[in-house]
Amino acid sequence: MRSSSAATWQTVHAERRQLAADLSGLRADQWHLPSLCPGWDVHDVLAHVVDTARTGRLSFVRDLLRARLDFDRANENGIARYKRQDPQDTLAALEKAADLTRTPPAALATRLVEAIVHGEDIRRPLGIVGRYPEPAILQALAHQLRTPDSFGGGRERARGLRLIERRSGQTWGQGDDVEADAIDLLLAVSGRRVDRESLTGRGAARLRGAATPTSVAGKLRHR
């Protein structure tokens, strides 16, 4: 039986490869569309995904020190490092890095958060439907609910809310109900704006209102 770690990496590697395949036929103008990640366009997020795929424990510490312990600056530096003039070259860099098993000093579930949330950051503005393993989405959501907003999670955004997964009825937390598909709960908890009709219940407006404002502060941090 595969270990939990091996299964997680298999999912992450598959999602990176699928993202590369989904983006292979983009028009030049589509790379400049705003992503769901505030302040970044589609090409920026792709470069960030390459950066996170190549970031290990030592390089994470090195990059954070160079950024004077500013997570957002470290993320911007990572984009500058891997964003090529031709987006196809950035895409080729993702294909080359897809099967790496590097990670910052953080829970392995953060790799699922990166793969799924940033996958949707890119796909939704492009009208591409992402299909992710349900257990991976739920694992990423559980991690985000445990993690403070200031570290890229969504613990404070979900405080006082009872999240209900629409298909299974699984719940997290206590308070006003918010019902949605797991992927939309994950995005909303992670500070992303989702369609109004995707979230229902007394707490839906509050969770939508907790979306990260358009600024560099909204990026998923290298934890």
Coordinates of C-alpha atoms in Angstrom, one line a residue:
M1 CA 0.0 0.0 0.0
R2 CA 1.3 3.4 -0.9
S3 CA 2.2 5.7 2.0
S4 CA 0.2 8.9 2.6
S5 CA 3.2 10.9 1.5
A6 CA 3.7 8.9 -1.7
A7 CA 0.0 9.3 -2.5
T8 CA 0.1 13.1 -1.9
W9 CA 3.1 13.5 -4.2
Q10 CA 1.5 11.4 -6.9
T11 CA -1.5 13.8 -6.8
V12 CA 0.7 16.9 -6.8
H13 CA 2.8 15.6 -9.7
A14 CA -0.3 14.7 -11.7
E15 CA -1.8 18.1 -11.1
R16 CA 1.3 19.9 -12.3
R17 CA 1.4 17.8 -15.5
Q18 CA -2.3 18.4 -16.1
L19 CA -1.9 22.1 -15.6
A20 CA 0.9 22.2 -18.2
A21 CA -1.3 20.3 -20.6
D22 CA -4.3 22.6 -20.0
L23 CA -2.2 25.7 -20.8
S24 CA -0.3 24.3 -23.8
G25 CA -2.7 25.9 -26.3
L26 CA -3.2 29.4 -24.8
R27 CA -3.3 32.4 -27.0
A28 CA -0.8 35.2 -26.3
D29 CA -3.4 37.5 -24.8
Q30 CA -4.7 34.9 -22.4
W31 CA -1.5 34.8 -20.4
H32 CA -2.2 38.4 -19.3
L33 CA -5.7 37.7 -17.9
P34 CA -6.0 38.5 -14.2
S35 CA -5.9 35.4 -12.1
L36 CA -8.0 34.7 -9.0
C37 CA -4.8 35.4 -7.0
P38 CA -5.0 39.2 -6.3
G39 CA -2.4 41.2 -8.2
W40 CA -1.2 38.4 -10.4
D41 CA -2.0 37.5 -14.0
V42 CA -2.1 33.9 -15.4
H43 CA 1.6 34.0 -16.3
D44 CA 2.6 35.2 -12.9
V45 CA 0.8 32.4 -11.2
L46 CA 2.4 29.8 -13.5
A47 CA 5.8 31.2 -12.7
H48 CA 5.0 31.0 -8.9
V49 CA 3.9 27.3 -9.4
V50 CA 7.3 26.7 -11.0
D51 CA 9.0 28.4 -8.1
T52 CA 7.1 26.4 -5.4
A53 CA 7.9 23.2 -7.3
R54 CA 11.6 24.0 -7.1
T55 CA 11.7 25.3 -3.5
G56 CA 13.2 23.0 -0.9
R57 CA 13.9 23.6 2.8
L58 CA 17.3 25.2 2.4
S59 CA 16.3 27.4 -0.6
F60 CA 13.2 28.5 1.3
V61 CA 15.3 29.8 4.2
R62 CA 17.8 31.4 1.8
D63 CA 15.1 33.1 -0.2
L64 CA 13.3 34.3 2.9
L65 CA 16.4 35.8 4.3
R66 CA 17.1 37.6 1.0
A67 CA 13.6 39.0 1.2
R68 CA 14.3 40.2 4.7
L69 CA 11.7 37.8 6.1
D70 CA 8.9 39.3 3.9
F71 CA 6.9 36.3 2.5
D72 CA 5.3 38.4 -0.2
R73 CA 8.6 39.8 -1.4
A74 CA 10.0 36.3 -1.5
N75 CA 7.1 35.2 -3.6
E76 CA 7.6 38.2 -6.0
N77 CA 11.3 37.4 -6.2
G78 CA 10.4 33.8 -7.1
I79 CA 8.1 34.9 -9.9
A80 CA 10.8 37.2 -11.3
R81 CA 13.3 34.2 -11.2
Y82 CA 11.1 31.8 -13.3
K83 CA 8.9 34.1 -15.4
R84 CA 10.3 34.0 -18.9
Q85 CA 9.6 36.5 -21.6
D86 CA 7.9 33.8 -23.6
P87 CA 5.2 32.1 -21.5
Q88 CA 5.9 28.8 -23.4
D89 CA 9.3 28.8 -21.8
T90 CA 7.8 29.2 -18.4
L91 CA 5.4 26.3 -19.2
A92 CA 8.4 24.2 -20.3
A93 CA 10.0 24.9 -16.9
L94 CA 6.9 23.6 -15.2
E95 CA 7.0 20.4 -17.2
K96 CA 10.6 20.0 -16.3
A97 CA 9.9 20.5 -12.6
A98 CA 6.6 18.6 -12.4
D99 CA 7.9 15.5 -10.7
L100 CA 10.1 17.1 -8.1
T101 CA 9.4 16.3 -4.5
R102 CA 10.8 19.4 -2.9
T103 CA 9.0 21.3 -0.2
P104 CA 9.5 24.1 2.3
P105 CA 9.6 23.2 6.0
A106 CA 5.9 22.8 6.2
A107 CA 3.1 20.2 6.3
L108 CA 3.0 18.2 3.1
A109 CA -0.7 19.2 2.7
T110 CA 0.6 22.6 1.6
R111 CA 1.7 21.1 -1.7
L112 CA -1.9 20.1 -2.3
V113 CA -3.1 23.6 -1.4
E114 CA -0.6 25.1 -3.9
A115 CA -1.5 22.7 -6.7
I116 CA -5.3 22.9 -6.3
V117 CA -5.8 26.6 -5.4
H118 CA -3.3 27.9 -7.8
G119 CA -4.6 25.6 -10.5
E120 CA -8.0 27.2 -10.0
D121 CA -6.4 30.7 -9.9
I122 CA -5.3 30.0 -13.4
R123 CA -8.1 27.9 -14.8
R124 CA -11.3 29.7 -13.8
P125 CA -10.4 33.0 -15.5
L126 CA -9.6 31.0 -18.6
G127 CA -12.9 29.0 -18.5
I128 CA -11.0 25.7 -18.0
V129 CA -12.7 23.2 -15.7
G130 CA -10.4 21.7 -13.2
R131 CA -11.0 18.1 -12.0
Y132 CA -9.2 17.2 -8.8
P133 CA -9.4 14.1 -6.6
E134 CA -12.0 14.7 -3.9
P135 CA -9.8 13.4 -1.1
A136 CA -7.1 15.8 -2.1
I137 CA -9.5 18.8 -2.0
L138 CA -10.8 17.7 1.5
Q139 CA -7.2 17.3 2.8
A140 CA -6.3 20.7 1.5
L141 CA -9.4 22.3 3.0
A142 CA -8.8 20.7 6.4
H143 CA -5.2 22.1 6.4
Q144 CA -6.4 25.6 5.4
L145 CA -9.0 25.5 8.3
R146 CA -6.2 24.8 10.8
T147 CA -3.8 27.4 9.4
P148 CA -4.0 31.1 10.3
D149 CA -4.8 33.6 7.5
S150 CA -1.5 35.3 8.1
F151 CA 0.3 32.1 7.0
G152 CA -1.8 31.6 3.9
G153 CA -4.6 29.6 5.5
G154 CA -8.1 30.5 6.3
R155 CA -8.7 29.8 10.0
E156 CA -9.9 33.3 10.8
R157 CA -12.0 33.6 7.6
A158 CA -14.0 30.5 8.6
R159 CA -14.3 31.4 12.3
G160 CA -18.0 31.4 13.4
L161 CA -19.1 29.5 10.3
R162 CA -20.3 25.9 9.8
L163 CA -19.0 24.8 6.4
I164 CA -21.1 22.1 4.7
E165 CA -19.8 20.1 1.7
R166 CA -22.8 20.0 -0.6
R167 CA -22.4 16.5 -2.0
S168 CA -21.4 14.5 1.1
G169 CA -22.8 16.6 3.9
Q170 CA -19.5 16.6 5.7
T171 CA -19.1 19.6 8.0
W172 CA -16.4 21.7 9.7
G173 CA -16.8 24.3 12.4
Q174 CA -19.8 25.8 14.2
G175 CA -21.9 28.8 13.5
D176 CA -23.8 30.2 10.5
D177 CA -24.1 27.7 7.7
V178 CA -22.2 27.9 4.4
E179 CA -23.0 25.2 1.9
A180 CA -20.9 24.6 -1.2
D181 CA -18.9 22.1 -3.2
A182 CA -15.6 21.2 -1.6
I183 CA -13.6 23.1 -4.2
D184 CA -15.5 26.3 -3.7
L185 CA -15.2 26.0 0.1
L186 CA -11.4 25.6 -0.3
L187 CA -11.1 28.6 -2.6
A188 CA -13.3 30.8 -0.4
V189 CA -11.5 29.8 2.8
S190 CA -8.2 30.5 1.0
G191 CA -9.3 34.1 0.3
R192 CA -10.4 33.7 -3.3
R193 CA -13.6 35.2 -4.8
V194 CA -16.1 32.6 -6.0
D195 CA -19.3 33.0 -7.8
R196 CA -22.2 34.2 -5.6
E197 CA -24.4 31.2 -6.4
S198 CA -21.6 28.8 -5.4
L199 CA -22.0 29.6 -1.7
T200 CA -25.4 29.4 0.0
G201 CA -26.6 29.7 3.6
R202 CA -26.7 32.4 6.3
G203 CA -22.9 32.7 6.5
A204 CA -22.3 32.8 2.7
A205 CA -22.1 36.6 2.5
R206 CA -19.7 36.8 5.3
L207 CA -17.3 34.3 3.8
R208 CA -17.5 36.0 0.4
G209 CA -16.8 39.3 2.1
A210 CA -13.7 37.8 3.7
A211 CA -12.0 37.3 0.3
T212 CA -8.5 38.8 0.1
P213 CA -8.5 42.4 -1.3
T214 CA -6.6 43.1 -4.5
S215 CA -3.1 43.4 -3.2
V216 CA 0.0 41.4 -3.0
A217 CA -0.9 40.3 0.6
G218 CA -3.3 37.7 -0.8
K219 CA -0.7 35.2 -2.2
L220 CA -0.4 31.7 -0.8
R221 CA 2.8 31.9 1.2
H222 CA 5.7 29.4 1.1
R223 CA 5.1 28.0 4.6

